[in-house]
Short mmCIF file of C-alpha atoms in Angstrom, two decimals:
data_model
loop_
_atom_site.label_atom_id
_atom_site.label_comp_id
_atom_site.label_asym_id
_atom_site.label_seq_id
_atom_site.Cartn_x
_atom_site.Cartn_y
_atom_site.Cartn_z
CA MET A 1 -20.97 33.19 34.34
CA GLU A 2 -17.81 33.09 32.37
CA GLY A 3 -16.00 30.99 35.06
CA LYS A 4 -19.06 28.53 35.07
CA THR A 5 -18.79 28.22 31.11
CA LYS A 6 -15.10 27.30 31.33
CA VAL A 7 -15.69 24.74 33.97
CA MET A 8 -18.46 23.17 32.09
CA GLY A 9 -16.39 23.29 28.86
CA LYS A 10 -13.38 21.37 30.70
CA ALA A 11 -16.03 18.72 32.09
CA TRP A 12 -17.41 18.34 28.62
CA ALA A 13 -13.85 18.00 26.99
CA GLU A 14 -12.84 15.45 29.66
CA SER A 15 -15.99 13.41 29.35
CA LEU A 16 -15.15 13.12 25.44
CA ARG A 17 -11.53 12.24 26.11
CA LEU A 18 -12.76 9.38 28.42
CA GLU A 19 -15.27 8.36 25.73
CA ASN A 20 -12.51 8.21 23.05
CA ILE A 21 -10.11 6.22 25.36
CA ALA A 22 -12.80 3.79 25.79
CA SER A 23 -13.41 3.43 22.14
CA HIS A 24 -9.71 3.15 21.39
CA ARG A 25 -9.30 0.28 24.06
CA GLN A 26 -11.94 -1.69 22.24
CA THR A 27 -10.39 -1.25 18.93
CA LEU A 28 -6.91 -2.08 20.17
CA GLN A 29 -7.95 -5.33 21.62
CA ILE A 30 -9.16 -6.31 17.97
CA LEU A 31 -6.21 -4.82 16.18
CA LEU A 32 -3.36 -5.84 18.27
CA GLY A 33 -4.65 -9.50 18.74
CA LYS A 34 -1.97 -11.63 20.37
CA ASN A 35 0.74 -9.24 19.69
CA LYS A 36 2.62 -8.03 22.80
CA THR A 37 5.09 -5.73 21.18
CA CYS A 38 4.78 -3.25 18.39
CA THR A 39 6.47 -0.59 16.24
CA PHE A 40 4.55 2.63 16.76
CA GLU A 41 4.48 5.86 14.42
CA ILE A 42 2.74 8.88 15.62
CA GLY A 43 1.21 10.98 12.95
CA CYS A 44 1.44 8.35 10.00
CA GLY A 45 -0.37 10.70 7.39
CA HIS A 46 -1.18 8.58 4.30
CA GLY A 47 0.75 5.54 5.67
CA HIS A 48 3.38 5.40 2.94
CA TRP A 49 6.41 5.25 5.34
CA LEU A 50 5.00 2.81 7.81
CA ALA A 51 3.70 0.65 5.11
CA ALA A 52 6.91 0.38 3.47
CA TYR A 53 8.50 -0.35 6.96
CA ALA A 54 6.05 -3.14 7.52
CA GLN A 55 6.64 -4.86 4.37
CA GLN A 56 10.43 -4.83 5.03
CA HIS A 57 10.13 -6.01 8.80
CA PRO A 58 7.25 -8.81 8.56
CA GLU A 59 8.20 -9.98 12.15
CA GLU A 60 7.25 -6.54 13.68
CA PHE A 61 3.48 -5.44 14.28
CA CYS A 62 3.30 -1.96 13.22
CA LEU A 63 0.61 0.44 14.59
CA GLY A 64 0.13 3.87 13.16
CA ILE A 65 -2.27 6.72 14.23
CA ASP A 66 -3.41 10.08 12.77
CA LEU A 67 -6.16 12.69 13.51
CA ILE A 68 -7.36 13.05 10.14
CA THR A 69 -10.07 10.68 8.74
CA ASP A 70 -9.07 11.12 5.07
CA ARG A 71 -5.35 9.97 5.87
CA ILE A 72 -6.67 6.98 8.01
CA GLU A 73 -8.93 5.91 5.07
CA LYS A 74 -5.98 6.16 2.66
CA CYS A 75 -3.89 4.00 4.96
CA GLN A 76 -6.51 1.33 5.31
CA ARG A 77 -6.97 1.18 1.54
CA LYS A 78 -3.19 0.83 1.16
CA LYS A 79 -3.06 -1.87 3.69
CA THR A 80 -5.71 -3.80 1.75
CA LYS A 81 -4.30 -3.22 -1.70
CA GLN A 82 -0.82 -4.22 -0.70
CA LYS A 83 -2.08 -7.22 1.44
CA ILE A 84 0.08 -6.10 4.48
CA THR A 85 -1.17 -8.31 7.38
CA ASN A 86 1.45 -6.86 10.23
CA ILE A 87 -0.08 -3.42 10.26
CA GLY A 88 -2.90 -1.40 11.72
CA PHE A 89 -4.10 2.13 11.61
CA ILE A 90 -6.33 4.14 14.09
CA LYS A 91 -7.69 7.40 14.10
CA ALA A 92 -6.65 9.10 17.36
CA GLU A 93 -5.05 11.60 19.29
CA ALA A 94 -1.70 10.38 20.68
CA SER A 95 -2.10 10.99 24.27
CA GLU A 96 -5.71 9.34 24.27
CA LEU A 97 -4.33 6.39 22.26
CA LEU A 98 -1.40 5.99 24.80
CA ASP A 99 -3.90 6.22 27.85
CA ALA A 100 -5.91 3.37 26.05
CA LEU A 101 -3.31 1.06 25.46
CA PRO A 102 -3.24 -2.25 27.27
CA PRO A 103 -0.61 -2.26 29.98
CA GLU A 104 0.94 -5.44 28.65
CA ILE A 105 1.84 -3.95 25.34
CA THR A 106 5.27 -2.45 24.67
CA PHE A 107 6.94 -0.38 22.23
CA THR A 108 10.15 -1.48 20.71
CA LYS A 109 10.50 1.31 18.18
CA ILE A 110 8.64 4.67 18.07
CA PHE A 111 8.67 6.97 14.99
CA ILE A 112 7.67 10.72 14.87
CA LEU A 113 8.16 12.05 11.52
CA TYR A 114 7.59 15.64 10.61
CA PRO A 115 5.07 16.46 13.22
CA ASP A 116 3.33 19.72 13.30
CA PRO A 117 5.92 22.27 14.87
CA TRP A 118 3.22 24.65 16.06
CA PRO A 119 5.80 27.43 15.29
CA LYS A 120 4.11 30.18 17.06
CA LYS A 121 5.24 30.50 20.83
CA ARG A 122 1.86 30.76 22.37
CA HIS A 123 1.12 27.42 20.38
CA HIS A 124 4.11 25.53 21.78
CA LYS A 125 2.03 23.92 24.54
CA ASN A 126 0.21 22.01 21.58
CA ARG A 127 3.49 20.10 20.50
CA PHE A 128 3.44 16.55 21.23
CA ILE A 129 6.95 16.42 22.54
CA GLN A 130 6.16 17.32 26.43
CA THR A 131 7.37 15.89 29.55
CA GLU A 132 3.98 14.06 30.24
CA ASN A 133 3.97 12.54 26.67
CA LEU A 134 7.55 11.35 26.86
CA THR A 135 6.50 9.76 30.04
CA ARG A 136 3.35 8.11 28.48
CA LEU A 137 5.69 6.77 25.72
CA ALA A 138 8.22 5.52 28.24
CA ASN A 139 5.70 3.71 30.48
CA HIS A 140 4.84 1.65 27.33
CA SER A 141 8.30 1.20 26.04
CA ALA A 142 10.84 -1.81 26.73
CA ILE A 143 14.14 -0.87 28.12
CA GLY A 144 16.27 -0.20 25.21
CA ALA A 145 13.46 0.78 22.95
CA LYS A 146 14.18 3.71 20.45
CA LEU A 147 12.56 6.85 19.86
CA HIS A 148 13.04 8.26 16.34
CA PHE A 149 12.20 11.86 15.75
CA ARG A 150 12.56 13.70 12.41
CA THR A 151 11.68 17.31 11.84
CA ASP A 152 12.38 20.20 9.39
CA ASP A 153 11.75 22.84 11.91
CA GLU A 154 14.89 23.92 13.75
CA ASN A 155 13.19 25.22 16.80
CA TYR A 156 11.09 21.96 17.32
CA PHE A 157 14.29 19.95 16.89
CA GLU A 158 15.86 22.06 19.65
CA TRP A 159 12.71 21.83 21.92
CA THR A 160 12.90 18.18 21.48
CA LEU A 161 16.53 17.88 22.23
CA ALA A 162 15.93 19.95 25.46
CA GLU A 163 13.01 17.92 26.43
CA LEU A 164 14.67 14.59 26.12
CA LYS A 165 17.86 15.68 28.03
CA LYS A 166 15.72 16.54 30.88
CA HIS A 167 13.51 13.47 31.10
CA PRO A 168 14.96 10.70 33.27
CA GLN A 169 13.58 7.87 31.11
CA TRP A 170 15.20 8.80 27.98
CA ARG A 171 18.79 9.04 26.73
CA ILE A 172 20.09 10.77 23.42
CA LEU A 173 22.13 8.49 21.22
CA ASN A 174 24.33 10.76 19.39
CA GLU A 175 25.84 8.24 17.02
CA ALA A 176 22.75 6.30 16.28
CA VAL A 177 22.00 5.19 12.68
CA TRP A 178 18.50 5.93 11.27
CA PRO A 179 17.02 2.40 10.87
CA PHE A 180 14.84 2.85 7.78
CA GLU A 181 14.58 5.17 4.94
CA THR A 182 11.66 5.61 2.41
CA GLU A 183 10.62 8.99 1.01
CA THR A 184 7.59 10.16 2.88
CA PHE A 185 4.80 12.72 1.60
CA PHE A 186 6.54 15.52 3.44
CA GLU A 187 9.98 14.82 2.40
CA LYS A 188 8.97 15.26 -1.25
CA ILE A 189 7.97 18.82 -0.21
CA LEU A 190 10.49 19.49 2.73
CA LYS A 191 13.99 18.44 1.81
CA ALA A 192 15.60 19.62 4.94
CA LYS A 193 15.60 17.52 7.95
CA ARG A 194 17.08 17.01 11.52
CA ASP A 195 17.17 13.58 13.21
CA ILE A 196 17.13 12.47 17.03
CA VAL A 197 17.32 9.08 18.30
CA ALA A 198 16.59 8.40 21.88
CA GLU A 199 16.72 5.25 24.05
CA LYS A 200 14.46 4.10 26.77
CA ILE A 201 16.80 3.65 29.95
CA LEU A 202 14.21 3.61 32.89
#
């Protein structure tokens, strides 16, 4: 009985995942419009960083995602209040959003700022930086696209370095300059930070 329950649970989870992907696909078609390239932030929080970036880079369309409804609502209010036209926000889980993304859309820049480090070893499987997710990102990134990762967690920093080093589609850039700075919500709380910049090569 326990085995049957697990199978049913997995089937339900997969069904929900497919529903989410279908919904995101419709939202993306409307949000992206004629844009074929974009700057992508995973875990955009309240949208402070991406909104500031979008205002300084009007030639780029910026897409931010987060899992928490309240955060996305604040992002939308920020977009409206500041009249930012080159930005969009979606409530989505990252892997589902990537699977929903139209194949013709490519990332030129990706930002992952202060993601949940899932510090307990048994929870490491929940970290976004995994081989399959790096592949998803690479498959939607232009050659030369940059992946920017920032964390205050030393273990997650080392984890990400290791994952990128072994991935054939990404190359770590040791001398890269961080392209844009504005203090995020988390940086006000967490002053320590470690940065990684990687380039899509295949």
